[in-house]
CSV table of C-alpha atoms in Angstrom, one decimal:
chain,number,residue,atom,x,y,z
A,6,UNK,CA,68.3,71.5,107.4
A,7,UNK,CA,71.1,68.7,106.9
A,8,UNK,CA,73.5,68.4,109.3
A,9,UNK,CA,76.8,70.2,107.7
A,10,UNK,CA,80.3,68.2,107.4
A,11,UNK,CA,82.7,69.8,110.2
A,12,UNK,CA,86.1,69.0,109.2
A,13,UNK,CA,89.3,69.5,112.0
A,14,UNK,CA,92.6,70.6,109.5
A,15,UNK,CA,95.8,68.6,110.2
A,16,UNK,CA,96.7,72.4,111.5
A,17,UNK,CA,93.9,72.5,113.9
A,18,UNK,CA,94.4,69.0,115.1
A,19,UNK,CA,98.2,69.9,115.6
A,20,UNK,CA,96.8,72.5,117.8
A,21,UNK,CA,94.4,70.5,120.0
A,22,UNK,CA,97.4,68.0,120.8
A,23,UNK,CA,99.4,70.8,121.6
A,24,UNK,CA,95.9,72.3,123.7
A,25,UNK,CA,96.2,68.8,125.1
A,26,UNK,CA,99.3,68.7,126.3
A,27,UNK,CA,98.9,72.2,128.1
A,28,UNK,CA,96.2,71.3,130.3
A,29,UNK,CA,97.4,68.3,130.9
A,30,UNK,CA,100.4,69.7,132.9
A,31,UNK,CA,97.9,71.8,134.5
A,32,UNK,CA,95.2,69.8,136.1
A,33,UNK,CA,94.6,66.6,133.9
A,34,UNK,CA,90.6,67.1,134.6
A,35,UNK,CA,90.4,70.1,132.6
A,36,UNK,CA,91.5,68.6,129.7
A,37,UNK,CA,88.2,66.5,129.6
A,38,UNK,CA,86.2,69.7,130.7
A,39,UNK,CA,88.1,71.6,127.1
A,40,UNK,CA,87.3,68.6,124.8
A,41,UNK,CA,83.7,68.1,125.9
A,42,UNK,CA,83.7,71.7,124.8
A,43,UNK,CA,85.1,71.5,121.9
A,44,UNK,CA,82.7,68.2,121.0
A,45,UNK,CA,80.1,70.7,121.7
A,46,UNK,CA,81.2,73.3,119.5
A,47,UNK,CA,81.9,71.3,116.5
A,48,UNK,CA,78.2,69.9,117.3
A,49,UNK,CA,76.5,73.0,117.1
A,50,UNK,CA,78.1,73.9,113.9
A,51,UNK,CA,77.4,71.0,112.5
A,52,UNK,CA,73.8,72.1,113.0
A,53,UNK,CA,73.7,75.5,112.5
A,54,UNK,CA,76.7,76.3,110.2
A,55,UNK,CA,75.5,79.9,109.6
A,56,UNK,CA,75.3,81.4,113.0
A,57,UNK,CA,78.9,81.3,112.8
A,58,UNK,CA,80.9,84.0,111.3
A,59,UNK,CA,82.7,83.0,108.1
A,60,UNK,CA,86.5,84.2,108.1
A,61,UNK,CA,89.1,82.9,106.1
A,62,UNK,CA,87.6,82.1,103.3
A,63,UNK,CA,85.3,78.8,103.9
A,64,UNK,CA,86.2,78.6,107.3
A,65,UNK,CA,83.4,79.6,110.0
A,66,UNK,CA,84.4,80.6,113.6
A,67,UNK,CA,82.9,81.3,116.9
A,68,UNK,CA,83.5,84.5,119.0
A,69,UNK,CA,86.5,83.5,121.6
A,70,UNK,CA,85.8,83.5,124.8
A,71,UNK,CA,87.9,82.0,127.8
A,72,UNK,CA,87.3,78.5,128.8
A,73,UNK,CA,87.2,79.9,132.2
A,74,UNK,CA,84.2,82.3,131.3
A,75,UNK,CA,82.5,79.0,129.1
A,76,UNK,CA,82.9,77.1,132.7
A,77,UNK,CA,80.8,80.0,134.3
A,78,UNK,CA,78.1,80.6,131.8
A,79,UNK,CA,77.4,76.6,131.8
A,80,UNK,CA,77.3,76.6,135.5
A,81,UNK,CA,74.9,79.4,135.8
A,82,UNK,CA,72.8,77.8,133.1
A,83,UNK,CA,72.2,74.9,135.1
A,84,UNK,CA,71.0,76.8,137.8
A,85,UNK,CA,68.3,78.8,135.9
């Protein structure tokens, strides 16, 4: 299958900046930890647009889960 075309909305790129920004006053090594997630993400959907849930029309999601939970299942993963 053909890699899909992931495209970030000016909205969603508003909220990155503002994601950003956040973690930046919190500990300016997580912001690197959220966007190599976020590369990730976009990468996999890229690749397999329909294992995510479409919502919103066009627009395709993954479940949420906390970026503190993400952190823990990729550290565990390692170790298997």
């Amino acid at each position: 299958m053909k890699k899909a075309k992931v495209v970030i909305t000016q909205n969603a790129d508003f909220d990155l900046k503002e994601i950003a920004d956040w973690y930046n006053t919190k500990d300016k090594k997580l912001i690197w930890v959220f966007l190599k997630d976020f590369k990730e993400k976009v990468k996999y959907i890229s690749v397999n647009p329909l294992a995510c849930e479409v919502r919103y029309e066009n627009f395709r999601i993954f479940k949420k889960i906390s970026l503190w939970h993400s952190l823990f299942l990729q550290r565990t993963q390692k170790f298997n």
